[in-house]
C-alpha cells in the first residue's frame, strides 16, 4: 500500500499539523489576501516575480479563497478540490490521505492499448464508472480514457470549459473517488488515461485576467480567445506541474492533450514531453497522446526520443465515415474525392494528409510525412465525442448506416495494428445520441444556444431557420439526459459479443506481433474497399480486405488459406469479398 503527492509550484501545501503553506502567482497585483472560511482574512507576502506566499493555521478540509483589494474573491487556480463549483471556495486537500491498494502498478506497454473513451458524468460519476470496470475488462478493453474532468461551470459539460485544471469536477465525486476509480482499474489490469486541455480556459469562471494578465498573449489568439503564453516560465510550469500532478498524484497511465495545434509556441510541446518523461518513475509505462490537426509527425517519435507516443488520427475517421455514409460537408470535403485511396494511404503510412493542401483553409499545407512511424503511432476510431457531438443532432453511426456495414468497419478498426479506440456505447451499438451539453448561466447559455444553431446554417439540411430551432439547446437538462446510454436487449448483447470476439482475436493473434510491425502497402479496390498488408514482428503477414460498399469486390493475390476472420456474408474464396464485409488472413 502506498500514498502519493506531487509538489506544485502554487496552491495549498500541507506542511505540518494544522499548518498549510499557500502560494499564488499574481504579478498583476500589489496586494492579495488569503480568506479562510469561518476564519481570518490574512495578507499574503509579495515576493519576487509576483509570487505571494503565506503559512496559515489550517489543515485538510479548510475552505479558502484569495482576495483582491476591491473585495473580489476567487478560488485558487491550483485548487485540488472545490466546494460547490467554480465560484465556491477551494478546499485544502491532503493527497497522502488516500492509501493506494495497487500502488505498485507500473502500467502496460502501449502496443496493448485498446482505448475506451467515456464521459464520467454520463455514467453517473467516478463511483458509478468504477462499477463498469468488470464489464469493460471482460470486453477486452485495456485502457479507459476520461474526457476532461477539470472543474467547469455547473454540473453538465463535455469538460472542455474547465477553468480549474487541478480540481476534479465536484459533481462527479471527491478526489478520493477518482483515485478509487483509477486504483480499481489498476487492480483489474486496466490503464486509465485523462484528456487534458492546455490550449484555453472556459468562458466562465476564469479570474486569471484580474491578477495575472501576463498569463496570456494579447497579440495571439485561438478560437477560444487570447493565447496562453507558454513562453513565460511561470505559465509553462503551471501546465507541466498539472501533467505531473495527474500522472504522479492520481496515477493516471497517460494523458491525451487536446487541440495542441492551438498551443503557441508549438516547441513548448517538446519541453512538456521531456519534463514529463523525466518527472515520473523510470519503471512506469506512461503514454502521451496528441490531438493535433497539423499532423506533425516529428512529435511522434516514441519513447526513445522522449516525445509523444501517438496521435488521434482524424484522417482514419473521416475517410471511413465518407465511405460509410457518403457525407461530404464540412471537414469531410478533404476525403470525399477518393476516400478509399485516402484510407489505403492511412493504413499503409499513417496520415491521410502529409503535406498536401487542405480545402478547409486557403493555402493550408497540412501534415508531414509519416511513413516511417509504426502503426501504433496512430489512434484510429470510427466515432469519438467530437465526431458524434459536433453533429447538430448528435447521431451515432448506428443511426446512419446498416449493421452489416458497421460490422465490417468495426472489424477493420479492431484487427488493424493501429491503436483502436471505442467511444462509450459503441461496443453495444447504442442508439442514443451524444449531444453537445453545458450548464452555463442564463446569459452565456443564450449565446451558446444561438451560436450553435448559427454554426449549422451553412448545412443544406439546416438552411431553414425552423429546422435549426430543432437543434437541441445545449443548456437544457433534457439534452444531457438524452445522451445517457442504455445497455439492454438482444441487440446490445449481440454487439458486445461481436466486439469481444474481435478483441479476443486481436489480443491472441495480432497484439503479440505488433512490436516490430511494418506496413507492406495498401491499395483501393474501387470506391468503397481497401486491401492492406502488414508484416508482424514475429514474421507473419496480416492481410485485411475491407469492403464498406454494397457490391462485391474482386482482389487478386489473396492468401490461399482459410481466413482468420470474416464479417458479414461469406468471403468469395480467394477472389475478393462480398459487400459490407471485412476479411482478415494471418499467414506465415
Tab-separated table of C-alpha atoms in Angstrom, residues 24-370:
chain	number	residue	atom	x	y	z
A	24	UNK	CA	-0.158	32.225	-5.692
A	25	UNK	CA	1.356	33.836	-8.782
A	26	UNK	CA	-0.352	37.235	-9.145
A	27	UNK	CA	2.102	39.597	-10.912
A	28	UNK	CA	-0.715	41.992	-11.826
A	29	UNK	CA	-1.485	42.863	-8.184
A	30	UNK	CA	0.386	44.516	-5.310
A	31	UNK	CA	-1.810	43.055	-2.566
A	32	UNK	CA	-3.502	39.678	-2.170
A	33	UNK	CA	-5.252	38.252	0.885
A	34	UNK	CA	-5.991	34.712	1.981
A	35	UNK	CA	-9.624	34.452	3.095
A	36	UNK	CA	-10.310	31.410	5.257
A	37	UNK	CA	-13.949	30.337	5.558
A	38	UNK	CA	-15.133	30.925	9.099
A	39	UNK	CA	-11.741	32.372	9.976
A	40	UNK	CA	-9.467	35.264	9.204
A	41	UNK	CA	-8.577	37.383	6.214
A	42	UNK	CA	-4.774	37.326	6.140
A	43	UNK	CA	-2.480	39.489	3.991
A	44	UNK	CA	-0.081	37.460	1.888
A	45	UNK	CA	3.577	38.419	1.387
A	46	UNK	CA	4.586	39.535	-2.095
A	47	UNK	CA	7.936	38.145	-3.176
A	48	UNK	CA	9.966	38.044	-6.368
A	49	UNK	CA	8.349	37.727	-9.799
A	50	UNK	CA	4.858	38.331	-8.432
A	51	UNK	CA	4.617	35.310	-6.120
A	52	UNK	CA	2.502	35.720	-2.972
A	53	UNK	CA	3.028	33.331	-0.040
A	54	UNK	CA	1.703	32.685	3.442
A	55	UNK	CA	1.662	29.980	6.097
A	56	UNK	CA	-1.646	29.662	7.947
A	57	UNK	CA	-3.031	27.680	10.846
A	58	UNK	CA	-5.329	25.299	8.980
A	59	UNK	CA	-5.249	21.782	7.594
A	60	UNK	CA	-7.057	19.329	5.363
A	61	UNK	CA	-10.668	20.291	4.769
A	62	UNK	CA	-10.160	24.029	5.284
A	63	UNK	CA	-12.098	26.186	2.819
A	64	UNK	CA	-10.403	29.254	1.369
A	65	UNK	CA	-10.346	31.864	-1.370
A	66	UNK	CA	-7.923	34.576	-2.391
A	67	UNK	CA	-8.999	38.217	-2.269
A	68	UNK	CA	-8.220	41.456	-4.128
A	69	UNK	CA	-8.239	44.919	-2.546
A	70	UNK	CA	-11.547	45.741	-4.273
A	71	UNK	CA	-13.267	42.863	-2.444
A	72	UNK	CA	-13.225	40.374	-5.321
A	73	UNK	CA	-12.692	36.831	-4.078
A	74	UNK	CA	-11.684	33.938	-6.296
A	75	UNK	CA	-10.670	30.263	-5.978
A	76	UNK	CA	-7.126	29.000	-6.080
A	77	UNK	CA	-6.075	28.340	-9.695
A	78	UNK	CA	-4.212	25.305	-8.303
A	79	UNK	CA	-7.178	24.171	-6.213
A	80	UNK	CA	-7.070	20.422	-5.607
A	81	UNK	CA	-10.819	20.415	-4.913
A	82	UNK	CA	-13.785	22.786	-4.876
A	83	UNK	CA	-16.710	23.091	-2.507
A	84	UNK	CA	-19.653	23.777	-4.772
A	85	UNK	CA	-18.467	24.531	-8.295
A	86	UNK	CA	-16.133	27.181	-9.697
A	87	UNK	CA	-17.480	30.002	-7.511
A	88	UNK	CA	-17.281	28.064	-4.282
A	89	UNK	CA	-14.274	28.029	-2.000
A	90	UNK	CA	-11.241	25.872	-2.658
A	91	UNK	CA	-10.535	23.004	-0.258
A	92	UNK	CA	-7.187	22.165	1.323
A	93	UNK	CA	-6.546	18.522	0.397
A	94	UNK	CA	-4.054	16.103	1.912
A	95	UNK	CA	-3.074	13.914	-1.070
A	96	UNK	CA	-1.362	11.438	1.252
A	97	UNK	CA	-4.651	10.605	2.960
A	98	UNK	CA	-5.632	8.170	0.196
A	99	UNK	CA	-3.871	4.820	0.608
A	100	UNK	CA	-3.469	3.052	-2.726
A	101	UNK	CA	-4.216	-0.656	-2.875
A	102	UNK	CA	-2.311	-1.087	-6.126
A	103	UNK	CA	0.450	1.486	-5.761
A	104	UNK	CA	2.969	-0.930	-7.284
A	105	UNK	CA	1.153	-0.859	-10.663
A	106	UNK	CA	3.594	0.108	-13.412
A	107	UNK	CA	1.308	0.182	-16.420
A	108	UNK	CA	1.123	-1.724	-19.675
A	109	UNK	CA	3.051	-1.381	-22.930
A	110	UNK	CA	1.486	0.932	-25.500
A	111	UNK	CA	1.067	-1.737	-28.170
A	112	UNK	CA	-1.518	-3.446	-25.931
A	113	UNK	CA	-3.741	-0.351	-25.805
A	114	UNK	CA	-7.410	-0.757	-26.708
A	115	UNK	CA	-8.918	2.547	-25.598
A	116	UNK	CA	-12.447	3.246	-24.363
A	117	UNK	CA	-13.277	6.970	-24.371
A	118	UNK	CA	-16.007	7.926	-21.925
A	119	UNK	CA	-17.710	10.812	-20.128
A	120	UNK	CA	-17.715	10.212	-16.375
A	121	UNK	CA	-20.802	12.373	-15.826
A	122	UNK	CA	-22.979	10.357	-18.186
A	123	UNK	CA	-22.118	7.229	-16.212
A	124	UNK	CA	-23.161	8.999	-13.006
A	125	UNK	CA	-19.736	9.986	-11.691
A	126	UNK	CA	-16.485	8.325	-10.692
A	127	UNK	CA	-18.036	5.748	-8.348
A	128	UNK	CA	-20.619	4.604	-10.911
A	129	UNK	CA	-17.976	4.363	-13.623
A	130	UNK	CA	-15.950	2.151	-11.293
A	131	UNK	CA	-18.848	-0.324	-11.385
A	132	UNK	CA	-18.405	-0.635	-15.176
A	133	UNK	CA	-14.800	-1.826	-14.968
A	134	UNK	CA	-15.535	-5.594	-14.799
A	135	UNK	CA	-17.669	-5.363	-17.939
A	136	UNK	CA	-15.062	-3.358	-19.840
A	137	UNK	CA	-12.305	-5.720	-18.765
A	138	UNK	CA	-14.356	-8.701	-19.981
A	139	UNK	CA	-14.985	-6.912	-23.284
A	140	UNK	CA	-11.253	-6.721	-23.974
A	141	UNK	CA	-10.652	-3.021	-23.334
A	142	UNK	CA	-7.217	-2.312	-21.815
A	143	UNK	CA	-7.444	1.461	-21.224
A	144	UNK	CA	-10.166	3.846	-20.077
A	145	UNK	CA	-9.829	7.419	-21.353
A	146	UNK	CA	-11.783	10.050	-19.420
A	147	UNK	CA	-12.997	13.163	-21.169
A	148	UNK	CA	-11.745	16.274	-19.292
A	149	UNK	CA	-12.660	16.397	-15.615
A	150	UNK	CA	-11.220	19.783	-14.575
A	151	UNK	CA	-13.784	21.805	-12.602
A	152	UNK	CA	-16.155	23.567	-15.010
A	153	UNK	CA	-19.263	25.779	-14.624
A	154	UNK	CA	-22.322	23.871	-13.452
A	155	UNK	CA	-22.753	20.105	-13.394
A	156	UNK	CA	-23.180	19.268	-17.104
A	157	UNK	CA	-20.383	19.845	-19.599
A	158	UNK	CA	-18.191	17.974	-22.038
A	159	UNK	CA	-15.258	19.156	-19.916
A	160	UNK	CA	-13.582	21.485	-22.399
A	161	UNK	CA	-14.888	24.528	-20.499
A	162	UNK	CA	-12.735	23.759	-17.459
A	163	UNK	CA	-11.219	26.683	-15.541
A	164	UNK	CA	-9.582	24.985	-12.542
A	165	UNK	CA	-7.362	22.319	-14.094
A	166	UNK	CA	-6.178	20.749	-10.807
A	167	UNK	CA	-9.638	20.202	-9.281
A	168	UNK	CA	-11.619	17.096	-10.317
A	169	UNK	CA	-15.173	18.106	-11.231
A	170	UNK	CA	-17.075	18.084	-7.927
A	171	UNK	CA	-20.342	16.861	-9.478
A	172	UNK	CA	-18.527	13.615	-10.435
A	173	UNK	CA	-17.253	12.933	-6.918
A	174	UNK	CA	-14.467	13.779	-4.488
A	175	UNK	CA	-10.737	13.457	-5.287
A	176	UNK	CA	-10.617	10.154	-3.414
A	177	UNK	CA	-13.486	8.822	-5.586
A	178	UNK	CA	-11.372	9.485	-8.672
A	179	UNK	CA	-8.361	7.828	-7.068
A	180	UNK	CA	-10.515	4.832	-6.148
A	181	UNK	CA	-11.617	4.525	-9.789
A	182	UNK	CA	-8.023	4.511	-11.012
A	183	UNK	CA	-6.917	2.185	-8.210
A	184	UNK	CA	-9.688	-0.293	-9.041
A	185	UNK	CA	-8.826	-0.145	-12.741
A	186	UNK	CA	-5.196	-0.943	-11.993
A	187	UNK	CA	-6.318	-3.856	-9.855
A	188	UNK	CA	-8.026	-5.281	-12.951
A	189	UNK	CA	-5.059	-4.636	-15.251
A	190	UNK	CA	-6.651	-1.611	-16.918
A	191	UNK	CA	-4.835	1.604	-17.748
A	192	UNK	CA	-6.573	4.957	-17.232
A	193	UNK	CA	-5.857	7.988	-19.421
A	194	UNK	CA	-7.054	11.565	-18.962
A	195	UNK	CA	-7.915	14.163	-21.597
A	196	UNK	CA	-6.343	17.486	-20.544
A	197	UNK	CA	-6.922	20.948	-22.034
A	198	UNK	CA	-3.879	23.234	-22.108
A	199	UNK	CA	-4.852	25.431	-25.062
A	200	UNK	CA	-7.564	27.559	-23.405
A	201	UNK	CA	-9.762	28.107	-20.363
A	202	UNK	CA	-13.554	28.023	-20.406
A	203	UNK	CA	-15.623	31.183	-20.972
A	204	UNK	CA	-16.942	31.408	-17.403
A	205	UNK	CA	-15.050	31.415	-14.098
A	206	UNK	CA	-11.507	32.247	-15.184
A	207	UNK	CA	-10.177	35.031	-12.920
A	208	UNK	CA	-6.581	34.997	-14.173
A	209	UNK	CA	-7.047	38.228	-16.141
A	210	UNK	CA	-7.686	40.054	-12.845
A	211	UNK	CA	-4.442	39.161	-11.125
A	212	UNK	CA	-2.162	37.549	-13.731
A	213	UNK	CA	-2.844	39.105	-17.151
A	214	UNK	CA	0.700	38.063	-18.089
A	215	UNK	CA	-0.715	34.547	-18.418
A	216	UNK	CA	-1.932	35.475	-21.910
A	217	UNK	CA	-0.516	36.852	-25.158
A	218	UNK	CA	-2.753	39.619	-26.448
A	219	UNK	CA	-1.123	39.531	-29.877
A	220	UNK	CA	-2.012	35.869	-30.466
A	221	UNK	CA	-5.498	34.357	-30.477
A	222	UNK	CA	-7.064	30.918	-30.539
A	223	UNK	CA	-10.683	30.003	-31.412
A	224	UNK	CA	-11.387	30.424	-27.680
A	225	UNK	CA	-9.711	33.796	-27.071
A	226	UNK	CA	-6.236	35.071	-26.207
A	227	UNK	CA	-3.438	32.540	-26.473
A	228	UNK	CA	-1.837	31.236	-23.299
A	229	UNK	CA	1.780	32.417	-23.035
A	230	UNK	CA	3.677	29.161	-22.683
A	231	UNK	CA	6.987	31.004	-23.148
A	232	UNK	CA	6.626	32.592	-19.722
A	233	UNK	CA	8.266	30.184	-17.219
A	234	UNK	CA	5.535	30.513	-14.590
A	235	UNK	CA	2.844	29.713	-17.144
A	236	UNK	CA	4.637	26.764	-18.697
A	237	UNK	CA	5.338	25.417	-15.197
A	238	UNK	CA	1.626	25.716	-14.308
A	239	UNK	CA	0.778	23.197	-17.023
A	240	UNK	CA	3.769	20.866	-16.698
A	241	UNK	CA	3.034	20.717	-12.967
A	242	UNK	CA	-0.544	19.834	-13.866
A	243	UNK	CA	0.527	16.984	-16.131
A	244	UNK	CA	2.819	15.562	-13.455
A	245	UNK	CA	0.109	16.042	-10.827
A	246	UNK	CA	-2.335	13.810	-12.712
A	247	UNK	CA	0.335	11.231	-13.512
A	248	UNK	CA	2.078	11.074	-10.131
A	249	UNK	CA	-0.549	12.015	-7.548
A	250	UNK	CA	-3.522	10.361	-9.258
A	251	UNK	CA	-1.506	7.650	-11.006
A	252	UNK	CA	-3.071	8.124	-14.436
A	253	UNK	CA	-1.254	5.997	-17.006
A	254	UNK	CA	-1.242	8.648	-19.690
A	255	UNK	CA	-2.617	11.923	-20.945
A	256	UNK	CA	-4.380	12.955	-24.134
A	257	UNK	CA	-3.545	16.601	-24.954
A	258	UNK	CA	-6.469	18.419	-26.545
A	259	UNK	CA	-6.023	20.528	-29.712
A	260	UNK	CA	-2.310	21.144	-29.366
A	261	UNK	CA	-2.320	22.972	-32.716
A	262	UNK	CA	-3.760	25.896	-30.700
A	263	UNK	CA	-0.785	25.958	-28.290
A	264	UNK	CA	1.844	28.593	-29.067
A	265	UNK	CA	4.763	28.286	-29.322
A	266	UNK	CA	4.468	24.760	-30.592
A	267	UNK	CA	8.011	23.985	-29.440
A	268	UNK	CA	6.710	24.025	-25.857
A	269	UNK	CA	5.200	20.612	-26.514
A	270	UNK	CA	8.648	19.062	-26.790
A	271	UNK	CA	9.642	20.658	-23.482
A	272	UNK	CA	6.434	19.322	-21.947
A	273	UNK	CA	7.114	15.769	-23.095
A	274	UNK	CA	10.722	15.859	-21.862
A	275	UNK	CA	9.666	17.234	-18.458
A	276	UNK	CA	7.025	14.552	-18.061
A	277	UNK	CA	9.367	11.730	-19.050
A	278	UNK	CA	11.924	12.960	-16.512
A	279	UNK	CA	9.316	13.551	-13.818
A	280	UNK	CA	7.722	10.095	-13.496
A	281	UNK	CA	9.303	6.973	-12.048
A	282	UNK	CA	11.572	5.420	-14.693
A	283	UNK	CA	9.989	1.978	-14.334
A	284	UNK	CA	6.448	3.227	-15.074
A	285	UNK	CA	4.926	2.955	-18.538
A	286	UNK	CA	3.330	6.362	-19.129
A	287	UNK	CA	1.808	7.200	-22.501
A	288	UNK	CA	1.348	10.635	-24.101
A	289	UNK	CA	-1.238	11.152	-26.855
A	290	UNK	CA	-1.905	14.202	-29.025
A	291	UNK	CA	-4.857	15.723	-30.774
A	292	UNK	CA	-3.189	17.771	-33.492
A	293	UNK	CA	-4.870	18.717	-36.761
A	294	UNK	CA	-1.466	19.778	-38.125
A	295	UNK	CA	-0.383	16.098	-38.341
A	296	UNK	CA	3.144	16.878	-37.084
A	297	UNK	CA	4.845	13.513	-37.458
A	298	UNK	CA	8.052	14.871	-35.883
A	299	UNK	CA	6.320	14.898	-32.488
A	300	UNK	CA	5.540	11.179	-32.693
A	301	UNK	CA	8.951	9.629	-32.350
A	302	UNK	CA	8.043	7.494	-29.394
A	303	UNK	CA	9.670	6.872	-26.013
A	304	UNK	CA	13.183	6.547	-27.465
A	305	UNK	CA	13.073	10.223	-28.422
A	306	UNK	CA	11.173	11.121	-25.235
A	307	UNK	CA	8.326	12.723	-27.198
A	308	UNK	CA	4.733	11.554	-27.771
A	309	UNK	CA	3.524	8.004	-28.295
A	310	UNK	CA	0.590	8.594	-30.640
A	311	UNK	CA	-1.932	10.978	-32.165
A	312	UNK	CA	-5.675	10.708	-32.631
A	313	UNK	CA	-5.926	10.113	-36.383
A	314	UNK	CA	-8.920	12.101	-37.613
A	315	UNK	CA	-7.947	11.145	-41.160
A	316	UNK	CA	-8.859	7.500	-40.479
A	317	UNK	CA	-12.243	8.511	-39.117
A	318	UNK	CA	-13.033	10.949	-41.920
A	319	UNK	CA	-12.134	8.542	-44.730
A	320	UNK	CA	-14.129	5.666	-43.230
A	321	UNK	CA	-17.078	7.943	-42.442
A	322	UNK	CA	-17.244	9.165	-46.035
A	323	UNK	CA	-17.086	5.590	-47.309
A	324	UNK	CA	-19.876	4.508	-44.951
A	325	UNK	CA	-22.224	7.483	-45.288
A	326	UNK	CA	-21.333	9.396	-48.457
A	327	UNK	CA	-21.355	12.650	-46.439
A	328	UNK	CA	-19.091	15.364	-47.828
A	329	UNK	CA	-19.908	18.589	-45.956
A	330	UNK	CA	-17.514	20.367	-43.603
A	331	UNK	CA	-14.241	18.617	-42.913
A	332	UNK	CA	-15.391	15.566	-44.867
A	333	UNK	CA	-14.640	17.564	-48.034
A	334	UNK	CA	-10.976	16.708	-47.645
A	335	UNK	CA	-11.732	12.989	-48.005
A	336	UNK	CA	-14.751	12.996	-50.304
A	337	UNK	CA	-12.964	12.794	-53.660
A	338	UNK	CA	-11.171	9.430	-53.323
A	339	UNK	CA	-11.931	8.087	-49.845
A	340	UNK	CA	-10.752	4.519	-50.492
A	341	UNK	CA	-7.410	5.760	-51.836
A	342	UNK	CA	-7.031	8.000	-48.834
A	343	UNK	CA	-7.867	5.145	-46.462
A	344	UNK	CA	-5.289	2.947	-48.191
A	345	UNK	CA	-2.668	5.622	-47.571
A	346	UNK	CA	-3.747	5.934	-43.922
A	347	UNK	CA	-3.446	2.177	-43.352
A	348	UNK	CA	-0.041	1.983	-45.026
A	349	UNK	CA	1.634	5.189	-43.793
A	350	UNK	CA	-0.423	6.827	-41.045
A	351	UNK	CA	-1.789	10.213	-42.008
A	352	UNK	CA	-4.038	10.884	-44.976
A	353	UNK	CA	-2.607	14.395	-45.280
A	354	UNK	CA	1.188	14.516	-45.204
A	355	UNK	CA	1.850	17.983	-46.571
A	356	UNK	CA	-0.871	18.275	-49.219
A	357	UNK	CA	-3.082	21.371	-49.419
A	358	UNK	CA	-6.327	21.035	-47.492
A	359	UNK	CA	-9.540	22.529	-48.839
A	360	UNK	CA	-10.565	23.681	-45.357
A	361	UNK	CA	-8.255	26.707	-45.163
A	362	UNK	CA	-6.768	28.614	-48.056
A	363	UNK	CA	-3.190	27.566	-48.722
A	364	UNK	CA	-3.041	25.220	-45.725
A	365	UNK	CA	-0.462	22.518	-46.349
A	366	UNK	CA	-1.493	20.023	-43.728
A	367	UNK	CA	0.751	17.396	-42.239
A	368	UNK	CA	4.205	15.879	-42.517
A	369	UNK	CA	5.426	12.557	-43.967
A	370	UNK	CA	4.591	9.787	-41.510
